[in-house]
PDB file of C-alpha atoms in Angstrom:
ATOM      1  CA  UNK A   1      87.106 139.647  24.715  1.00  0.00           C
ATOM      2  CA  UNK A   2      86.804 141.967  27.621  1.00  0.00           C
ATOM      3  CA  UNK A   3      88.789 145.220  27.836  1.00  0.00           C
ATOM      4  CA  UNK A   4      88.762 147.986  30.449  1.00  0.00           C
ATOM      5  CA  UNK A   5      90.163 151.333  29.325  1.00  0.00           C
ATOM      6  CA  UNK A   6      91.194 153.520  32.199  1.00  0.00           C
ATOM      7  CA  UNK A   7      92.413 157.154  32.305  1.00  0.00           C
ATOM      8  CA  UNK A   8      95.255 157.883  34.766  1.00  0.00           C
ATOM      9  CA  UNK A   9      94.761 159.803  37.964  1.00  0.00           C
ATOM     10  CA  UNK A  10      95.320 163.525  38.734  1.00  0.00           C
ATOM     11  CA  UNK A  11      98.777 164.786  37.846  1.00  0.00           C
ATOM     12  CA  UNK A  12     101.248 167.497  38.766  1.00  0.00           C
ATOM     13  CA  UNK A  13     100.659 169.044  35.384  1.00  0.00           C
ATOM     14  CA  UNK A  14      96.883 169.190  36.055  1.00  0.00           C
ATOM     15  CA  UNK A  15      97.572 171.089  39.333  1.00  0.00           C
ATOM     16  CA  UNK A  16     100.057 173.469  37.679  1.00  0.00           C
ATOM     17  CA  UNK A  17      97.727 173.940  34.618  1.00  0.00           C
ATOM     18  CA  UNK A  18     100.335 172.915  32.073  1.00  0.00           C
ATOM     19  CA  UNK A  19      99.854 171.870  28.485  1.00  0.00           C
ATOM     20  CA  UNK A  20      99.989 168.118  28.880  1.00  0.00           C
ATOM     21  CA  UNK A  21      99.900 165.850  25.926  1.00  0.00           C
ATOM     22  CA  UNK A  22     103.096 163.810  26.096  1.00  0.00           C
ATOM     23  CA  UNK A  23     104.557 165.912  28.924  1.00  0.00           C
ATOM     24  CA  UNK A  24     105.830 163.239  31.312  1.00  0.00           C
ATOM     25  CA  UNK A  25     104.509 164.162  34.721  1.00  0.00           C
ATOM     26  CA  UNK A  26     103.791 162.239  37.965  1.00  0.00           C
ATOM     27  CA  UNK A  27     100.621 161.520  39.790  1.00  0.00           C
ATOM     28  CA  UNK A  28      99.793 163.742  42.712  1.00  0.00           C
ATOM     29  CA  UNK A  29      99.002 162.308  46.130  1.00  0.00           C
ATOM     30  CA  UNK A  30      95.331 162.814  45.141  1.00  0.00           C
ATOM     31  CA  UNK A  31      96.006 160.889  41.911  1.00  0.00           C
ATOM     32  CA  UNK A  32      97.485 157.990  43.856  1.00  0.00           C
ATOM     33  CA  UNK A  33      94.422 158.019  46.203  1.00  0.00           C
ATOM     34  CA  UNK A  34      92.120 157.969  43.147  1.00  0.00           C
ATOM     35  CA  UNK A  35      93.974 154.948  41.780  1.00  0.00           C
ATOM     36  CA  UNK A  36      93.578 153.152  45.228  1.00  0.00           C
ATOM     37  CA  UNK A  37      89.807 153.947  45.096  1.00  0.00           C
ATOM     38  CA  UNK A  38      89.555 152.656  41.500  1.00  0.00           C
ATOM     39  CA  UNK A  39      91.361 149.458  42.548  1.00  0.00           C
ATOM     40  CA  UNK A  40      88.471 148.816  45.012  1.00  0.00           C
ATOM     41  CA  UNK A  41      85.929 149.628  42.272  1.00  0.00           C
ATOM     42  CA  UNK A  42      87.614 147.257  39.791  1.00  0.00           C
ATOM     43  CA  UNK A  43      88.214 144.409  42.176  1.00  0.00           C
ATOM     44  CA  UNK A  44      85.469 142.226  40.831  1.00  0.00           C
ATOM     45  CA  UNK A  45      86.452 142.646  37.202  1.00  0.00           C
ATOM     46  CA  UNK A  46      89.139 139.893  37.403  1.00  0.00           C
ATOM     47  CA  UNK A  47      91.834 141.846  35.494  1.00  0.00           C
ATOM     48  CA  UNK A  48      94.565 139.490  34.505  1.00  0.00           C
ATOM     49  CA  UNK A  49      96.933 141.807  32.624  1.00  0.00           C
ATOM     50  CA  UNK A  50      97.486 145.579  32.652  1.00  0.00           C
ATOM     51  CA  UNK A  51      98.826 147.339  29.548  1.00  0.00           C
ATOM     52  CA  UNK A  52     100.076 150.869  30.189  1.00  0.00           C
ATOM     53  CA  UNK A  53     101.077 153.871  28.239  1.00  0.00           C
ATOM     54  CA  UNK A  54     104.775 154.562  28.730  1.00  0.00           C
ATOM     55  CA  UNK A  55     104.168 157.925  30.375  1.00  0.00           C
ATOM     56  CA  UNK A  56     104.857 158.129  34.129  1.00  0.00           C
ATOM     57  CA  UNK A  57     101.366 159.087  35.158  1.00  0.00           C
ATOM     58  CA  UNK A  58      99.905 156.030  33.422  1.00  0.00           C
ATOM     59  CA  UNK A  59     102.625 153.680  34.646  1.00  0.00           C
ATOM     60  CA  UNK A  60     102.180 154.855  38.221  1.00  0.00           C
ATOM     61  CA  UNK A  61      98.445 154.313  37.913  1.00  0.00           C
ATOM     62  CA  UNK A  62      98.949 150.884  36.455  1.00  0.00           C
ATOM     63  CA  UNK A  63     101.303 149.807  39.234  1.00  0.00           C
ATOM     64  CA  UNK A  64      98.740 150.841  41.875  1.00  0.00           C
ATOM     65  CA  UNK A  65      95.945 149.032  40.079  1.00  0.00           C
ATOM     66  CA  UNK A  66      98.074 145.906  39.573  1.00  0.00           C
ATOM     67  CA  UNK A  67      98.780 145.782  43.323  1.00  0.00           C
ATOM     68  CA  UNK A  68     101.236 142.931  42.673  1.00  0.00           C
ATOM     69  CA  UNK A  69      98.391 140.710  41.509  1.00  0.00           C
ATOM     70  CA  UNK A  70      98.894 140.850  37.761  1.00  0.00           C
ATOM     71  CA  UNK A  71     101.668 141.805  35.359  1.00  0.00           C
ATOM     72  CA  UNK A  72     101.981 145.334  33.845  1.00  0.00           C
ATOM     73  CA  UNK A  73     103.452 145.715  30.388  1.00  0.00           C
ATOM     74  CA  UNK A  74     104.100 148.952  28.535  1.00  0.00           C
ATOM     75  CA  UNK A  75     102.717 149.680  25.088  1.00  0.00           C
ATOM     76  CA  UNK A  76     104.294 152.760  23.492  1.00  0.00           C
ATOM     77  CA  UNK A  77     101.349 153.209  21.074  1.00  0.00           C
ATOM     78  CA  UNK A  78      98.998 153.996  23.967  1.00  0.00           C
ATOM     79  CA  UNK A  79     100.984 157.171  24.657  1.00  0.00           C
ATOM     80  CA  UNK A  80      98.989 160.451  24.739  1.00  0.00           C
ATOM     81  CA  UNK A  81      99.142 162.644  21.654  1.00  0.00           C
ATOM     82  CA  UNK A  82     101.846 165.327  21.502  1.00  0.00           C
ATOM     83  CA  UNK A  83      99.145 167.870  20.688  1.00  0.00           C
ATOM     84  CA  UNK A  84     101.005 170.849  22.101  1.00  0.00           C
ATOM     85  CA  UNK A  85     104.335 170.540  20.251  1.00  0.00           C
ATOM     86  CA  UNK A  86     106.639 173.487  21.186  1.00  0.00           C
ATOM     87  CA  UNK A  87     104.539 174.469  24.213  1.00  0.00           C
ATOM     88  CA  UNK A  88     104.268 170.963  25.765  1.00  0.00           C
ATOM     89  CA  UNK A  89     104.824 171.208  29.529  1.00  0.00           C
ATOM     90  CA  UNK A  90     104.509 174.995  29.615  1.00  0.00           C
ATOM     91  CA  UNK A  91     101.975 176.768  31.923  1.00  0.00           C
ATOM     92  CA  UNK A  92      98.853 177.629  29.873  1.00  0.00           C
ATOM     93  CA  UNK A  93      98.482 181.166  31.250  1.00  0.00           C
ATOM     94  CA  UNK A  94     102.035 182.091  30.325  1.00  0.00           C
ATOM     95  CA  UNK A  95     101.523 180.822  26.715  1.00  0.00           C
ATOM     96  CA  UNK A  96      98.241 182.773  26.435  1.00  0.00           C
ATOM     97  CA  UNK A  97     100.037 185.972  27.619  1.00  0.00           C
ATOM     98  CA  UNK A  98     102.991 185.560  25.256  1.00  0.00           C
ATOM     99  CA  UNK A  99     101.217 184.187  22.148  1.00  0.00           C
ATOM    100  CA  UNK A 100      97.416 184.435  22.456  1.00  0.00           C
ATOM    101  CA  UNK A 101      96.915 183.311  18.844  1.00  0.00           C
ATOM    102  CA  UNK A 102      98.823 180.086  19.533  1.00  0.00           C
ATOM    103  CA  UNK A 103      96.800 179.484  22.697  1.00  0.00           C
ATOM    104  CA  UNK A 104      93.588 179.963  20.677  1.00  0.00           C
ATOM    105  CA  UNK A 105      94.779 177.564  17.983  1.00  0.00           C
ATOM    106  CA  UNK A 106      95.375 174.882  20.598  1.00  0.00           C
ATOM    107  CA  UNK A 107      91.653 174.867  21.530  1.00  0.00           C
ATOM    108  CA  UNK A 108      90.881 172.904  18.293  1.00  0.00           C
ATOM    109  CA  UNK A 109      92.220 169.329  18.488  1.00  0.00           C
ATOM    110  CA  UNK A 110      92.445 169.190  14.718  1.00  0.00           C
ATOM    111  CA  UNK A 111      95.018 171.946  14.562  1.00  0.00           C
ATOM    112  CA  UNK A 112      98.638 170.849  14.400  1.00  0.00           C
ATOM    113  CA  UNK A 113     101.264 173.263  15.619  1.00  0.00           C
ATOM    114  CA  UNK A 114     105.037 173.132  15.282  1.00  0.00           C
ATOM    115  CA  UNK A 115     106.471 169.934  16.859  1.00  0.00           C
ATOM    116  CA  UNK A 116     103.065 168.313  17.382  1.00  0.00           C
ATOM    117  CA  UNK A 117     101.618 165.025  16.189  1.00  0.00           C
ATOM    118  CA  UNK A 118      98.767 165.482  13.757  1.00  0.00           C
ATOM    119  CA  UNK A 119      95.321 164.295  14.916  1.00  0.00           C
ATOM    120  CA  UNK A 120      95.104 161.900  11.973  1.00  0.00           C
ATOM    121  CA  UNK A 121      98.439 160.287  12.879  1.00  0.00           C
ATOM    122  CA  UNK A 122      97.392 160.023  16.474  1.00  0.00           C
ATOM    123  CA  UNK A 123      94.041 158.589  15.608  1.00  0.00           C
ATOM    124  CA  UNK A 124      95.588 155.941  13.326  1.00  0.00           C
ATOM    125  CA  UNK A 125      98.082 154.968  16.048  1.00  0.00           C
ATOM    126  CA  UNK A 126      95.410 154.469  18.645  1.00  0.00           C
ATOM    127  CA  UNK A 127      92.980 152.656  16.411  1.00  0.00           C
ATOM    128  CA  UNK A 128      95.740 150.292  15.211  1.00  0.00           C
ATOM    129  CA  UNK A 129      96.889 149.599  18.765  1.00  0.00           C
ATOM    130  CA  UNK A 130      93.375 148.818  20.037  1.00  0.00           C
ATOM    131  CA  UNK A 131      92.765 146.595  16.968  1.00  0.00           C
ATOM    132  CA  UNK A 132      95.940 144.755  17.848  1.00  0.00           C
ATOM    133  CA  UNK A 133      94.419 143.860  21.183  1.00  0.00           C
ATOM    134  CA  UNK A 134      91.813 141.844  19.398  1.00  0.00           C
ATOM    135  CA  UNK A 135      94.557 139.530  18.166  1.00  0.00           C
ATOM    136  CA  UNK A 136      95.891 138.677  21.603  1.00  0.00           C
ATOM    137  CA  UNK A 137      94.747 136.814  24.737  1.00  0.00           C
ATOM    138  CA  UNK A 138      91.028 137.066  24.094  1.00  0.00           C
ATOM    139  CA  UNK A 139      90.116 134.838  27.019  1.00  0.00           C
ATOM    140  CA  UNK A 140      91.329 137.168  29.789  1.00  0.00           C
ATOM    141  CA  UNK A 141      90.238 140.515  30.955  1.00  0.00           C
ATOM    142  CA  UNK A 142      92.858 143.199  30.169  1.00  0.00           C
ATOM    143  CA  UNK A 143      93.014 146.759  31.494  1.00  0.00           C
ATOM    144  CA  UNK A 144      94.617 149.524  29.393  1.00  0.00           C
ATOM    145  CA  UNK A 145      95.889 152.529  31.339  1.00  0.00           C
ATOM    146  CA  UNK A 146      96.156 155.551  29.114  1.00  0.00           C
ATOM    147  CA  UNK A 147      94.998 159.145  28.706  1.00  0.00           C
ATOM    148  CA  UNK A 148      92.024 161.456  27.819  1.00  0.00           C
ATOM    149  CA  UNK A 149      93.034 161.742  24.192  1.00  0.00           C
ATOM    150  CA  UNK A 150      93.065 157.979  23.458  1.00  0.00           C
ATOM    151  CA  UNK A 151      89.776 157.748  25.402  1.00  0.00           C
ATOM    152  CA  UNK A 152      88.201 160.227  23.012  1.00  0.00           C
ATOM    153  CA  UNK A 153      89.454 158.276  20.012  1.00  0.00           C
ATOM    154  CA  UNK A 154      87.950 155.126  21.519  1.00  0.00           C
ATOM    155  CA  UNK A 155      84.478 156.765  21.806  1.00  0.00           C
ATOM    156  CA  UNK A 156      84.661 158.777  18.633  1.00  0.00           C
ATOM    157  CA  UNK A 157      86.322 156.419  16.173  1.00  0.00           C
ATOM    158  CA  UNK A 158      86.201 152.857  17.554  1.00  0.00           C
ATOM    159  CA  UNK A 159      82.922 152.616  19.397  1.00  0.00           C
ATOM    160  CA  UNK A 160      81.364 155.168  17.008  1.00  0.00           C
ATOM    161  CA  UNK A 161      79.511 156.943  19.791  1.00  0.00           C
ATOM    162  CA  UNK A 162      80.720 160.428  18.957  1.00  0.00           C
ATOM    163  CA  UNK A 163      82.013 163.212  21.087  1.00  0.00           C
ATOM    164  CA  UNK A 164      81.968 162.818  24.844  1.00  0.00           C
ATOM    165  CA  UNK A 165      82.120 165.508  27.475  1.00  0.00           C
ATOM    166  CA  UNK A 166      84.481 165.550  30.444  1.00  0.00           C
ATOM    167  CA  UNK A 167      86.660 162.543  31.043  1.00  0.00           C
ATOM    168  CA  UNK A 168      87.407 162.518  34.783  1.00  0.00           C
ATOM    169  CA  UNK A 169      90.488 161.310  36.558  1.00  0.00           C
ATOM    170  CA  UNK A 170      90.461 157.517  36.675  1.00  0.00           C
ATOM    171  CA  UNK A 171      87.499 157.475  34.297  1.00  0.00           C
ATOM    172  CA  UNK A 172      87.013 153.960  32.877  1.00  0.00           C
ATOM    173  CA  UNK A 173      84.922 152.036  30.371  1.00  0.00           C
ATOM    174  CA  UNK A 174      84.557 148.283  30.192  1.00  0.00           C
ATOM    175  CA  UNK A 175      83.787 146.898  26.769  1.00  0.00           C
ATOM    176  CA  UNK A 176      83.172 143.445  25.434  1.00  0.00           C
ATOM    177  CA  UNK A 177      83.366 142.252  21.890  1.00  0.00           C
ATOM    178  CA  UNK A 178      84.755 140.002  19.191  1.00  0.00           C
ATOM    179  CA  UNK A 179      87.365 142.406  17.834  1.00  0.00           C
ATOM    180  CA  UNK A 180      85.056 143.984  15.293  1.00  0.00           C
ATOM    181  CA  UNK A 181      81.921 144.722  17.275  1.00  0.00           C
ATOM    182  CA  UNK A 182      82.022 146.079  20.809  1.00  0.00           C
ATOM    183  CA  UNK A 183      79.410 146.973  23.405  1.00  0.00           C
ATOM    184  CA  UNK A 184      79.892 148.966  26.613  1.00  0.00           C
ATOM    185  CA  UNK A 185      79.238 146.940  29.729  1.00  0.00           C
ATOM    186  CA  UNK A 186      80.066 149.552  32.436  1.00  0.00           C
ATOM    187  CA  UNK A 187      81.687 152.970  32.710  1.00  0.00           C
ATOM    188  CA  UNK A 188      82.516 155.538  35.425  1.00  0.00           C
ATOM    189  CA  UNK A 189      83.397 159.241  35.448  1.00  0.00           C
ATOM    190  CA  UNK A 190      82.631 159.788  31.786  1.00  0.00           C
TER     191      UNK A 190
END
């Protein structure tokens, strides 16, 4: 089984420095260009199916990468974590000015604020969704378009590599395995 996990491109929320999580923002022009560049990079991978998070930024990235050559389906369980609860979508600087203690608490991914999804629930959702991929269409290369949070769960909890540093726009990792054991074949911008 071959899977390629891809983070979406640059978003309007990135530019505006908003708390993201499950805030549903679009790609910027730069994000669309990044997706076009990644399409060139991934051309030789023979991707036959793209599975996308339902959030706009991931779906827009998926459609660019599919380029009409393969189907795109949406998987709700690949959605980013609602880590920011009541401040989702708000500008970070404004939150820091109004409630500095809340802004500080948000620095630790294990903290769960009002209205947010706990890390454990998020982790369980992502691990289960990735494990479900092992049961389906093992003979084709599938690309999963998702977010930085799920990418961290992939490295930390599924591949058992531990913490990773920055996950760039359109970062991707190609893995191969039998559903229980995986190895990294290639990766970019991680």
